Short mmCIF file of N, CA and C in Angstrom, two decimals:
data_model
loop_
_atom_site.label_atom_id
_atom_site.label_comp_id
_atom_site.label_asym_id
_atom_site.label_seq_id
_atom_site.Cartn_x
_atom_site.Cartn_y
_atom_site.Cartn_z
N MET A 22 48.90 -29.16 -24.35
CA MET A 22 48.26 -29.83 -25.66
C MET A 22 48.46 -29.09 -26.62
N SER A 23 49.71 -29.83 -27.71
CA SER A 23 50.12 -28.89 -28.65
C SER A 23 49.16 -28.77 -29.97
N ASN A 24 48.64 -29.86 -30.19
CA ASN A 24 47.61 -30.15 -31.28
C ASN A 24 46.19 -29.78 -31.25
N THR A 25 45.55 -29.08 -32.34
CA THR A 25 44.32 -28.95 -31.71
C THR A 25 43.50 -29.91 -33.12
N TYR A 26 42.34 -30.52 -32.57
CA TYR A 26 41.58 -31.33 -33.49
C TYR A 26 40.18 -30.76 -33.57
N PRO A 27 39.44 -31.23 -34.67
CA PRO A 27 38.14 -30.92 -34.94
C PRO A 27 37.12 -31.22 -33.30
N SER A 28 37.76 -32.04 -32.63
CA SER A 28 36.47 -32.29 -31.71
C SER A 28 36.87 -31.51 -30.34
N HIS A 29 37.84 -30.33 -30.47
CA HIS A 29 38.14 -29.57 -29.34
C HIS A 29 36.92 -28.60 -29.06
N LEU A 30 36.88 -28.14 -27.78
CA LEU A 30 36.06 -27.33 -27.51
C LEU A 30 36.60 -25.73 -27.78
N SER A 31 35.34 -24.66 -28.16
CA SER A 31 35.92 -23.44 -28.16
C SER A 31 36.21 -22.93 -26.75
N ASN A 32 36.43 -21.88 -26.58
CA ASN A 32 36.61 -21.36 -25.39
C ASN A 32 35.40 -20.93 -24.66
N ARG A 33 34.39 -20.49 -25.66
CA ARG A 33 33.34 -20.03 -25.27
C ARG A 33 32.67 -21.32 -24.67
N GLU A 34 32.72 -22.54 -25.53
CA GLU A 34 31.93 -23.98 -25.32
C GLU A 34 32.48 -24.20 -23.83
N GLY A 35 33.59 -24.16 -23.88
CA GLY A 35 34.22 -24.57 -22.37
C GLY A 35 33.98 -23.97 -21.16
N GLU A 36 33.78 -22.49 -21.50
CA GLU A 36 33.03 -21.86 -20.19
C GLU A 36 31.71 -21.93 -20.14
N ALA A 37 30.93 -22.29 -21.04
CA ALA A 37 29.29 -22.82 -20.88
C ALA A 37 29.14 -24.25 -20.12
N ILE A 38 30.26 -24.87 -20.05
CA ILE A 38 29.92 -26.28 -19.50
C ILE A 38 30.74 -26.55 -18.11
N LYS A 39 32.00 -25.63 -17.81
CA LYS A 39 32.51 -25.38 -16.89
C LYS A 39 32.11 -25.57 -15.67
N ILE A 40 30.78 -25.23 -15.52
CA ILE A 40 30.00 -25.35 -13.89
C ILE A 40 29.79 -26.74 -13.75
N TYR A 41 29.54 -27.74 -14.73
CA TYR A 41 29.35 -28.99 -14.37
C TYR A 41 30.31 -29.92 -14.22
N PHE A 42 31.68 -29.39 -14.06
CA PHE A 42 32.91 -30.12 -13.75
C PHE A 42 33.64 -29.23 -12.78
N GLU A 43 33.27 -28.32 -11.77
CA GLU A 43 33.72 -27.70 -10.78
C GLU A 43 34.10 -29.20 -9.61
N VAL A 44 35.29 -28.86 -9.15
CA VAL A 44 35.51 -30.05 -8.07
C VAL A 44 35.43 -29.24 -6.73
N ASP A 45 34.99 -29.89 -5.71
CA ASP A 45 35.04 -29.59 -4.45
C ASP A 45 36.03 -30.00 -3.65
N TYR A 46 37.20 -29.43 -3.28
CA TYR A 46 38.24 -29.87 -2.66
C TYR A 46 38.28 -30.06 -1.10
N SER A 47 36.91 -29.58 -0.56
CA SER A 47 36.82 -29.48 0.80
C SER A 47 37.05 -30.72 1.57
N LYS A 48 36.60 -31.90 0.92
CA LYS A 48 36.68 -33.14 1.30
C LYS A 48 38.06 -33.82 1.37
N GLY A 49 38.94 -33.13 0.96
CA GLY A 49 39.98 -33.68 0.56
C GLY A 49 40.33 -34.01 -0.74
N GLY A 50 41.64 -35.01 -0.84
CA GLY A 50 42.12 -35.37 -2.11
C GLY A 50 42.87 -34.80 -2.74
N ARG A 51 43.82 -35.28 -3.75
CA ARG A 51 44.81 -34.69 -4.47
C ARG A 51 44.20 -33.92 -5.53
N PRO A 52 45.10 -32.79 -5.97
CA PRO A 52 44.67 -32.10 -7.35
C PRO A 52 44.77 -32.89 -8.41
N PHE A 53 44.24 -32.66 -9.45
CA PHE A 53 44.11 -33.56 -10.54
C PHE A 53 45.50 -33.27 -11.68
N LYS A 54 45.91 -34.22 -11.96
CA LYS A 54 46.70 -34.01 -12.97
C LYS A 54 46.95 -33.09 -14.40
N HIS A 55 45.44 -33.55 -14.50
CA HIS A 55 45.03 -33.20 -16.16
C HIS A 55 43.84 -32.25 -15.88
N THR A 56 43.55 -31.04 -16.92
CA THR A 56 42.42 -30.54 -16.38
C THR A 56 41.52 -31.22 -16.91
N LYS A 57 39.96 -30.73 -16.22
CA LYS A 57 38.74 -31.41 -16.98
C LYS A 57 38.44 -31.15 -18.34
N ARG A 58 39.01 -29.75 -18.96
CA ARG A 58 38.95 -29.46 -20.48
C ARG A 58 39.75 -30.64 -21.05
N GLU A 59 41.04 -31.17 -20.61
CA GLU A 59 41.78 -32.01 -21.45
C GLU A 59 41.12 -33.08 -21.48
N LEU A 60 40.56 -33.88 -20.51
CA LEU A 60 39.82 -35.07 -20.29
C LEU A 60 38.47 -34.86 -21.28
N LEU A 61 38.13 -33.84 -21.06
CA LEU A 61 36.57 -34.00 -22.11
C LEU A 61 37.02 -33.84 -23.61
N GLU A 62 38.10 -33.08 -23.70
CA GLU A 62 38.49 -32.89 -25.19
C GLU A 62 38.92 -34.51 -25.77
N ALA A 63 39.41 -35.16 -24.58
CA ALA A 63 39.89 -36.55 -25.31
C ALA A 63 38.62 -37.56 -25.18
N ILE A 64 37.59 -37.12 -24.50
CA ILE A 64 36.61 -37.71 -24.81
C ILE A 64 35.60 -37.68 -25.72
N PHE A 65 35.39 -36.32 -26.45
CA PHE A 65 35.01 -35.56 -27.32
C PHE A 65 35.37 -36.44 -28.56
N TYR A 66 36.95 -36.29 -28.41
CA TYR A 66 37.66 -37.00 -29.36
C TYR A 66 37.53 -38.45 -29.72
N VAL A 67 37.17 -39.31 -28.79
CA VAL A 67 36.72 -40.62 -29.18
C VAL A 67 35.46 -40.96 -29.73
N LEU A 68 34.36 -40.08 -28.98
CA LEU A 68 33.14 -40.07 -29.25
C LEU A 68 32.86 -39.64 -31.19
N ARG A 69 33.51 -38.61 -31.17
CA ARG A 69 33.32 -38.13 -32.55
C ARG A 69 34.33 -38.91 -33.54
N THR A 70 35.17 -39.56 -33.30
CA THR A 70 36.12 -40.18 -34.53
C THR A 70 35.87 -41.72 -34.47
N GLY A 71 35.12 -42.11 -33.01
CA GLY A 71 35.21 -43.66 -33.16
C GLY A 71 36.42 -44.45 -32.90
N CYS A 72 37.30 -43.70 -32.48
CA CYS A 72 38.53 -44.65 -32.23
C CYS A 72 38.47 -45.35 -30.70
N GLN A 73 39.20 -46.46 -30.80
CA GLN A 73 39.51 -46.84 -29.56
C GLN A 73 39.99 -46.38 -28.55
N TRP A 74 39.86 -46.49 -27.30
CA TRP A 74 40.43 -45.76 -26.25
C TRP A 74 42.09 -46.05 -26.40
N HIS A 75 42.48 -47.22 -26.80
CA HIS A 75 43.76 -47.33 -26.19
C HIS A 75 44.55 -46.44 -27.50
N TYR A 76 44.17 -46.30 -28.65
CA TYR A 76 44.62 -45.35 -29.87
C TYR A 76 44.41 -43.81 -29.46
N LEU A 77 43.99 -43.31 -28.36
CA LEU A 77 43.84 -41.76 -28.04
C LEU A 77 45.41 -41.44 -28.64
N PRO A 78 45.52 -40.34 -29.40
CA PRO A 78 46.92 -39.66 -29.82
C PRO A 78 47.55 -39.09 -28.03
N LYS A 79 48.82 -39.21 -28.58
CA LYS A 79 49.67 -39.02 -27.29
C LYS A 79 49.51 -37.50 -26.72
N ASP A 80 48.60 -36.71 -27.90
CA ASP A 80 48.52 -35.38 -27.15
C ASP A 80 47.58 -35.29 -25.97
N PHE A 81 46.88 -36.51 -25.78
CA PHE A 81 45.89 -36.37 -24.83
C PHE A 81 45.92 -37.21 -23.43
N PRO A 82 45.65 -36.92 -22.40
CA PRO A 82 45.92 -37.89 -21.35
C PRO A 82 45.92 -39.29 -21.51
N HIS A 83 46.42 -40.21 -20.83
CA HIS A 83 46.67 -41.58 -20.72
C HIS A 83 45.33 -41.95 -20.99
N TRP A 84 45.05 -42.70 -21.97
CA TRP A 84 43.80 -43.20 -22.42
C TRP A 84 42.85 -44.06 -21.06
N LYS A 85 43.70 -44.82 -20.23
CA LYS A 85 43.07 -45.30 -19.02
C LYS A 85 42.35 -43.91 -18.12
N THR A 86 43.19 -42.74 -17.81
CA THR A 86 42.78 -42.09 -17.29
C THR A 86 41.39 -41.38 -17.78
N VAL A 87 41.21 -41.04 -19.05
CA VAL A 87 40.22 -40.55 -19.87
C VAL A 87 38.81 -41.81 -19.79
N TYR A 88 39.26 -42.86 -19.90
CA TYR A 88 38.33 -43.70 -20.02
C TYR A 88 37.77 -43.79 -18.44
N THR A 89 38.24 -43.72 -17.47
CA THR A 89 38.05 -43.86 -16.21
C THR A 89 37.03 -42.61 -15.89
N TYR A 90 37.30 -41.61 -16.28
CA TYR A 90 36.68 -39.99 -16.01
C TYR A 90 35.45 -40.52 -16.76
N PHE A 91 35.30 -40.92 -18.15
CA PHE A 91 34.34 -41.00 -19.06
C PHE A 91 33.32 -42.15 -18.25
N LYS A 92 34.03 -43.31 -17.80
CA LYS A 92 33.03 -44.37 -17.28
C LYS A 92 32.24 -43.70 -16.17
N LYS A 93 33.00 -43.03 -15.15
CA LYS A 93 32.28 -42.42 -13.84
C LYS A 93 31.06 -41.42 -14.29
N ARG A 94 31.28 -40.64 -15.38
CA ARG A 94 30.48 -39.85 -16.05
C ARG A 94 28.95 -40.28 -16.59
N LYS A 95 29.79 -41.51 -17.28
CA LYS A 95 28.54 -42.13 -18.17
C LYS A 95 27.54 -42.94 -17.11
N ASP A 96 28.19 -43.38 -16.02
CA ASP A 96 27.22 -44.14 -14.72
C ASP A 96 26.36 -43.30 -14.32
N ALA A 97 26.72 -42.01 -14.15
CA ALA A 97 25.90 -40.76 -13.66
C ALA A 97 25.05 -40.46 -14.57
N HIS A 98 24.86 -40.69 -15.99
CA HIS A 98 24.25 -40.39 -16.93
C HIS A 98 24.40 -38.99 -17.38
N PHE A 99 25.72 -38.61 -17.60
CA PHE A 99 26.11 -37.39 -18.00
C PHE A 99 26.60 -37.56 -19.48
N PHE A 100 26.76 -38.70 -19.87
CA PHE A 100 26.70 -39.06 -21.46
C PHE A 100 25.99 -39.99 -21.94
#
């Protein structure tokens, strides 16, 4: 990601929440195309700016990917 936004996490914040997003690959599945941090920063961008998912800047992963990740975490009461 080339641009930085006010909604981005600092390295310290990223390390603090990293344990909540670790993935267990022992059950199979393919590796993620985007890092969890990229997805979280995109979610925080939407939550902070109030923009619609479709209008996420191109610096972030595709909006459908971000929204799907958000929806799963929201259903699990993370957000």
